[in-house]
Structure formats: C-alpha cells, structure tokens
C-alpha positions as semicolon CSV with decimal commas, in nm:
position;residue;x (nm);y (nm);z (nm)
1;X;-2,239;-0,998;-3,242
2;X;-2,175;-0,646;-3,370
3;X;-2,525;-0,637;-3,522
4;X;-2,681;-0,736;-3,189
5;X;-2,483;-0,469;-3,006
6;X;-2,597;-0,214;-3,263
7;X;-2,959;-0,319;-3,209
8;X;-2,920;-0,284;-2,831
9;X;-2,788;0,071;-2,858
10;X;-3,053;0,162;-3,115
11;X;-3,328;0,038;-2,884
12;X;-3,176;0,222;-2,588
13;X;-3,182;0,541;-2,794
14;X;-3,543;0,476;-2,892
15;X;-3,656;0,428;-2,532
16;X;-3,459;0,736;-2,428
17;X;-3,644;0,948;-2,687
18;X;-3,979;0,801;-2,579
19;X;-3,898;0,882;-2,217
20;X;-3,799;1,238;-2,304
21;X;-4,110;1,293;-2,517
22;X;-4,332;1,168;-2,234
23;X;-4,160;1,396;-1,986
24;X;-4,166;1,723;-2,180
25;X;-4,524;1,706;-2,305
26;X;-4,630;1,899;-1,995
27;X;-4,371;2,124;-1,826
28;X;-4,579;2,164;-1,512
29;X;-4,571;1,786;-1,479
30;X;-4,192;1,798;-1,520
31;X;-4,159;2,031;-1,222
32;X;-4,390;1,815;-1,010
33;X;-4,201;1,498;-1,101
34;X;-3,860;1,650;-1,029
35;X;-3,969;1,786;-0,690
36;X;-4,159;1,476;-0,584
37;X;-3,885;1,232;-0,690
38;X;-3,615;1,440;-0,523
39;X;-3,813;1,467;-0,199
40;X;-3,889;1,095;-0,207
41;X;-3,522;1,004;-0,243
42;X;-3,416;1,245;0,031
43;X;-3,688;1,141;0,274
44;X;-3,596;0,774;0,229
45;X;-3,262;0,833;0,398
46;X;-3,352;1,118;0,632
47;X;-3,421;0,898;0,935
48;X;-3,080;0,728;0,946
49;X;-2,894;1,050;0,860
50;X;-3,072;1,257;1,126
51;X;-2,996;0,991;1,388
52;X;-2,630;0,997;1,287
53;X;-2,618;1,377;1,310
54;X;-2,800;1,386;1,644
55;X;-2,575;1,129;1,811
56;X;-2,252;1,201;1,627
57;X;-2,269;0,875;1,434
58;X;-2,455;0,546;1,430
59;X;-2,360;0,183;1,382
60;X;-1,989;0,244;1,416
61;X;-1,986;0,515;1,147
62;X;-1,958;0,891;1,187
63;X;-2,225;1,119;1,046
64;X;-2,017;1,191;0,734
65;X;-1,946;0,820;0,684
66;X;-2,318;0,748;0,714
67;X;-2,376;1,017;0,451
68;X;-2,132;0,837;0,222
69;X;-2,314;0,507;0,277
70;X;-2,655;0,663;0,206
71;X;-2,522;0,854;-0,093
72;X;-2,378;0,534;-0,239
73;X;-2,708;0,351;-0,187
74;X;-2,902;0,624;-0,368
75;X;-2,641;0,639;-0,645
76;X;-2,645;0,262;-0,704
77;X;-3,020;0,227;-0,660
78;X;-3,082;0,522;-0,891
79;X;-2,859;0,364;-1,154
80;X;-3,065;0,045;-1,138
81;X;-3,394;0,230;-1,173
82;X;-3,264;0,439;-1,460
83;X;-3,159;0,124;-1,649
84;X;-3,444;-0,112;-1,562
85;X;-3,721;0,089;-1,396
86;X;-3,953;0,133;-1,694
87;X;-4,226;-0,108;-1,812
88;X;-4,196;-0,317;-1,494
89;X;-3,865;-0,474;-1,599
90;X;-3,737;-0,434;-1,244
91;X;-4,074;-0,558;-1,111
92;X;-4,064;-0,856;-1,345
93;X;-4,312;-1,061;-1,140
94;X;-4,586;-0,815;-1,242
95;X;-4,532;-0,884;-1,611
96;X;-4,517;-1,258;-1,548
97;X;-4,818;-1,270;-1,318
98;X;-5,030;-1,057;-1,550
99;X;-4,960;-1,280;-1,850
100;X;-4,768;-1,005;-2,029
101;X;-4,478;-1,231;-2,119
102;X;-4,697;-1,337;-2,414
103;X;-4,649;-0,989;-2,556
104;X;-4,272;-1,028;-2,533
105;X;-4,251;-1,373;-2,686
106;X;-4,420;-1,262;-3,010
107;X;-4,187;-0,964;-3,060
108;X;-3,924;-0,981;-3,339
109;X;-3,647;-0,929;-3,084
110;X;-3,502;-1,190;-2,846
111;X;-3,631;-1,181;-2,492
112;X;-3,293;-1,091;-2,341
113;X;-3,267;-0,787;-2,565
114;X;-3,610;-0,666;-2,464
115;X;-3,534;-0,704;-2,094
116;X;-3,201;-0,527;-2,139
117;X;-3,346;-0,222;-2,315
118;X;-3,715;-0,173;-2,228
119;X;-3,652;-0,045;-1,876
120;X;-3,423;0,240;-1,983
121;X;-3,556;0,579;-1,872
122;X;-3,267;0,828;-1,850
123;X;-3,488;1,137;-1,828
124;X;-3,773;1,055;-1,590
125;X;-3,583;0,793;-1,390
126;X;-3,248;0,956;-1,318
127;X;-3,336;1,162;-1,010
128;X;-3,218;0,900;-0,761
129;X;-2,890;0,877;-0,951
130;X;-2,844;1,255;-0,938
131;X;-2,933;1,280;-0,568
132;X;-2,698;0,993;-0,487
133;X;-2,413;1,148;-0,687
134;X;-2,452;1,482;-0,508
135;X;-2,466;1,326;-0,161
136;X;-2,168;1,101;-0,236
137;X;-1,966;1,397;-0,359
138;X;-2,051;1,597;-0,045
139;X;-1,953;1,306;0,179
140;X;-1,626;1,248;-0,009
141;X;-1,541;1,617;0,024
142;X;-1,617;1,628;0,396
143;X;-1,422;1,309;0,460
144;X;-1,133;1,433;0,244
145;X;-1,091;1,095;0,077
146;X;-0,809;1,044;-0,170
147;X;-0,973;1,002;-0,510
148;X;-0,732;0,780;-0,697
149;X;-0,804;0,573;-1,011
150;X;-0,814;0,265;-0,785
151;X;-1,082;0,431;-0,570
152;X;-1,299;0,509;-0,873
153;X;-1,243;0,155;-0,996
154;X;-1,364;0,023;-0,661
155;X;-1,665;0,255;-0,679
156;X;-1,757;0,121;-1,024
157;X;-1,713;-0,235;-0,902
158;X;-1,941;-0,181;-0,602
159;X;-2,202;-0,012;-0,823
160;X;-2,199;-0,315;-1,053
161;X;-2,239;-0,555;-0,760
162;X;-2,534;-0,355;-0,624
163;X;-2,696;-0,353;-0,968
164;X;-2,650;-0,728;-1,016
165;X;-2,791;-0,806;-0,671
166;X;-3,085;-0,571;-0,723
167;X;-3,187;-0,716;-1,060
168;X;-3,103;-1,081;-0,986
169;X;-3,308;-1,088;-0,665
170;X;-3,606;-0,941;-0,849
171;X;-3,583;-1,206;-1,122
172;X;-3,502;-1,490;-0,881
173;X;-3,795;-1,439;-0,646
174;X;-4,018;-1,295;-0,918
175;X;-3,987;-1,618;-1,115
176;X;-4,229;-1,774;-0,866
177;X;-4,504;-1,589;-1,056
178;X;-4,461;-1,834;-1,343
179;X;-4,617;-2,103;-1,121
180;X;-4,829;-1,886;-0,887
181;X;-4,928;-1,576;-1,085
182;X;-5,196;-1,449;-0,845
183;X;-5,015;-1,479;-0,513
184;X;-4,667;-1,393;-0,647
185;X;-4,749;-1,104;-0,881
186;X;-4,586;-0,857;-0,639
187;X;-4,299;-1,081;-0,530
188;X;-4,039;-0,860;-0,699
189;X;-4,185;-0,554;-0,531
190;X;-4,164;-0,725;-0,193
191;X;-3,794;-0,809;-0,218
192;X;-3,711;-0,466;-0,361
193;X;-3,898;-0,289;-0,080
194;X;-3,721;-0,508;0,176
195;X;-3,384;-0,412;0,032
196;X;-3,481;-0,044;0,040
197;X;-3,595;-0,059;0,401
198;X;-3,297;-0,253;0,539
199;X;-3,015;-0,171;0,299
200;X;-2,962;0,181;0,434
201;X;-2,872;0,081;0,790
202;X;-2,520;0,024;0,926
203;X;-2,481;-0,332;1,051
204;X;-2,202;-0,282;1,302
205;X;-2,262;-0,455;1,637
206;X;-2,487;-0,734;1,511
207;X;-2,402;-1,095;1,606
208;X;-2,166;-1,276;1,373
209;X;-2,428;-1,524;1,253
210;X;-2,663;-1,240;1,162
211;X;-2,390;-1,051;0,977
212;X;-2,317;-1,366;0,780
213;X;-2,685;-1,402;0,696
214;X;-2,717;-1,038;0,590
215;X;-2,414;-1,065;0,362
216;X;-2,511;-1,390;0,190
217;X;-2,868;-1,526;0,206
218;X;-3,025;-1,180;0,234
219;X;-2,737;-0,965;0,110
220;X;-2,853;-0,623;0,228
221;X;-2,508;-0,563;0,376
222;X;-2,363;-0,571;0,025
223;X;-2,596;-0,298;-0,100
224;X;-2,442;-0,004;0,090
225;X;-2,280;-0,095;0,424
226;X;-1,991;-0,310;0,300
227;X;-1,932;-0,088;-0,008
228;X;-1,911;0,217;0,220
229;X;-1,653;0,045;0,440
230;X;-1,456;-0,052;0,129
231;X;-1,463;0,304;-0,008
232;X;-1,351;0,432;0,331
233;X;-1,054;0,195;0,323
234;X;-1,170;0,000;0,629
235;X;-1,174;-0,344;0,463
236;X;-0,906;-0,579;0,345
237;X;-0,858;-0,634;-0,026
238;X;-0,987;-0,992;-0,026
239;X;-1,308;-0,917;0,164
240;X;-1,412;-0,616;-0,040
241;X;-1,349;-0,791;-0,371
242;X;-1,415;-1,163;-0,325
243;X;-1,727;-1,177;-0,107
244;X;-1,948;-0,941;-0,310
245;X;-1,841;-1,106;-0,635
246;X;-1,915;-1,459;-0,511
247;X;-2,255;-1,367;-0,364
248;X;-2,358;-1,170;-0,674
249;X;-2,246;-1,458;-0,900
250;X;-2,457;-1,705;-0,699
251;X;-2,767;-1,485;-0,717
252;X;-2,725;-1,416;-1,089
253;X;-2,681;-1,786;-1,164
254;X;-2,981;-1,882;-0,952
255;X;-3,192;-1,610;-1,117
256;X;-3,100;-1,728;-1,468
257;X;-3,178;-2,092;-1,385
258;X;-3,512;-2,018;-1,216
259;X;-3,622;-1,771;-1,483
260;X;-3,542;-2,017;-1,763
261;X;-3,729;-2,297;-1,586
262;X;-4,022;-2,067;-1,527
263;X;-4,019;-1,956;-1,889
264;X;-4,037;-2,318;-2,009
265;X;-4,335;-2,371;-1,776
266;X;-4,496;-2,052;-1,908
267;X;-4,445;-2,154;-2,272
268;X;-4,629;-2,479;-2,197
269;X;-4,912;-2,358;-1,972
270;X;-4,914;-1,979;-2,019
271;X;-5,077;-1,769;-1,743
272;X;-5,357;-1,962;-1,574
273;X;-5,530;-1,665;-1,414
274;X;-5,726;-1,551;-1,719
275;X;-6,084;-1,658;-1,779
276;X;-6,223;-1,737;-2,122
277;X;-6,377;-1,390;-2,154
278;X;-6,035;-1,234;-2,100
279;X;-6,075;-1,103;-1,745
280;X;-5,789;-1,158;-1,501
281;X;-5,864;-1,333;-1,173
C-alpha cells in the first residue's frame, strides 16, 4: 500500500513538472493563458453577479451571498480541473470514444492510478481555483462570517462533495461511449457544460418537486447553492451533511459500476469506430 501511495505522489510530481515545462517554454503564451483563463472564469459568473448587484440580490440571496456562492463554485470547479483537467481525464468519454483506452491498458501502471494522476495540472490549470479563492475570501470578508475550524471543515467537506459529483457524473454518463463511441464521445462534455450553466444559479422559489429533482437526479443544487447556504449557516446540520453525502455516494457507486461494465465490454470488443486502415469514423 505504501509503495502504491509513493508511486501516486511520484507520478503527480512528474505531471506537475511536465505541466510547468509546457507553460514556461514561451512567456508570452503564459501571459495570454493567465489573462484568458482569468477572464473566462470571471465572465462565466458575471451575469448572475451583475443581476444580484443591480437588484440588491437574486434568488433569496443578497449580492454578497451570491458572490459567496459563485466564489465557492469557481473554487470547487477549479480544484476539479486542476486535479483532473489534463489529458481528457475529466472528459473521459473522449478517451473512450476515440479508442484511447487501449493506450492505458498496455501501460505498466494500473488503470486507477493513471486516472488519478494523469489529469494533474497545477500550473496551467489552477486559475479557476485562484479566482474562486479570491472571490470567496472577498465575500467572506464582506459578510463578516465567523471563520471557525468547524466552518473550514464544512468548506472542505463541500469541496469534496462538489469534486465527487463533478467527476462521478462525467464517468457515469461518459461510460455510454463504451457501447456508442461515435454518438457519445462528447457525453462527458455535455454533462459538465450543463452543470456549469445551471450550477451557478440560486434555486430559491422553485417548486418543491423541482428542488428535489435538482438536488438528487440532476444535483446542480449541490454544486454551489446548497453549499453556500450551509456556509452561511442557513441550513440545519442534518441537511447540509446527510443529503450531499448520500447523493454523492449514489453517483460514485453508479459511476464505478457502469465504468467497470463498460470496461469489460471494451476489453472484449474494443472501439468499433475504427476502420481497417486506421481511420476513425
């Protein structure tokens, strides 16, 4: 077990060095990447934030509370991309649909270790994390929240839940590419984009059945809205702890089962979209 853990950290260090070397080979490119990524992350939340500022709040939250919700989303989302954003690990359906799982199965490392380490890009993929941390800090300061160890523990817990939901949904729906590689190659991208588009909106005022749907079947409410309410102290202990954990556990379990079934199908039939001359359909 200790040897496997050592291998994981060694591989993480290797991918970190590769990411750094790629980034610093052209300093003009570094400036462009930093500016473009920062602007992209800020523009993704500008609409909701500007509405909240213009009308003194939106969806039952004040402008500063909306800023906390958006900052948390960027912080959690940026963490996910920093850990799994490289080599299409987060967009796993692309690797499956393009027949690239073959490349992974012949490697001298177990598949789980490759998936856990290949996506790590702490240098070129950390801008969302930085932007989210700054916005969250500003919101916390403006709201004058009491930063106790319990609060930071809750923050870490909510970040973990967001990360598990983000990755598990990608692998759950992306596993369809094992059986339908052409039509489902971008399935992971579709669910990720859906989460990005809807996960930044407050859900206050929606009908009860829709709130239930958006906190379970399509858990966008667990990505930022419910965590923000928990960090603001507006939720009971049971709701803010039990519900996210149960939903995340269900999605992780379903993702593991579907991915393993898909992998067995892939090992038997491989990717059926390649012609004999090697071209992909």
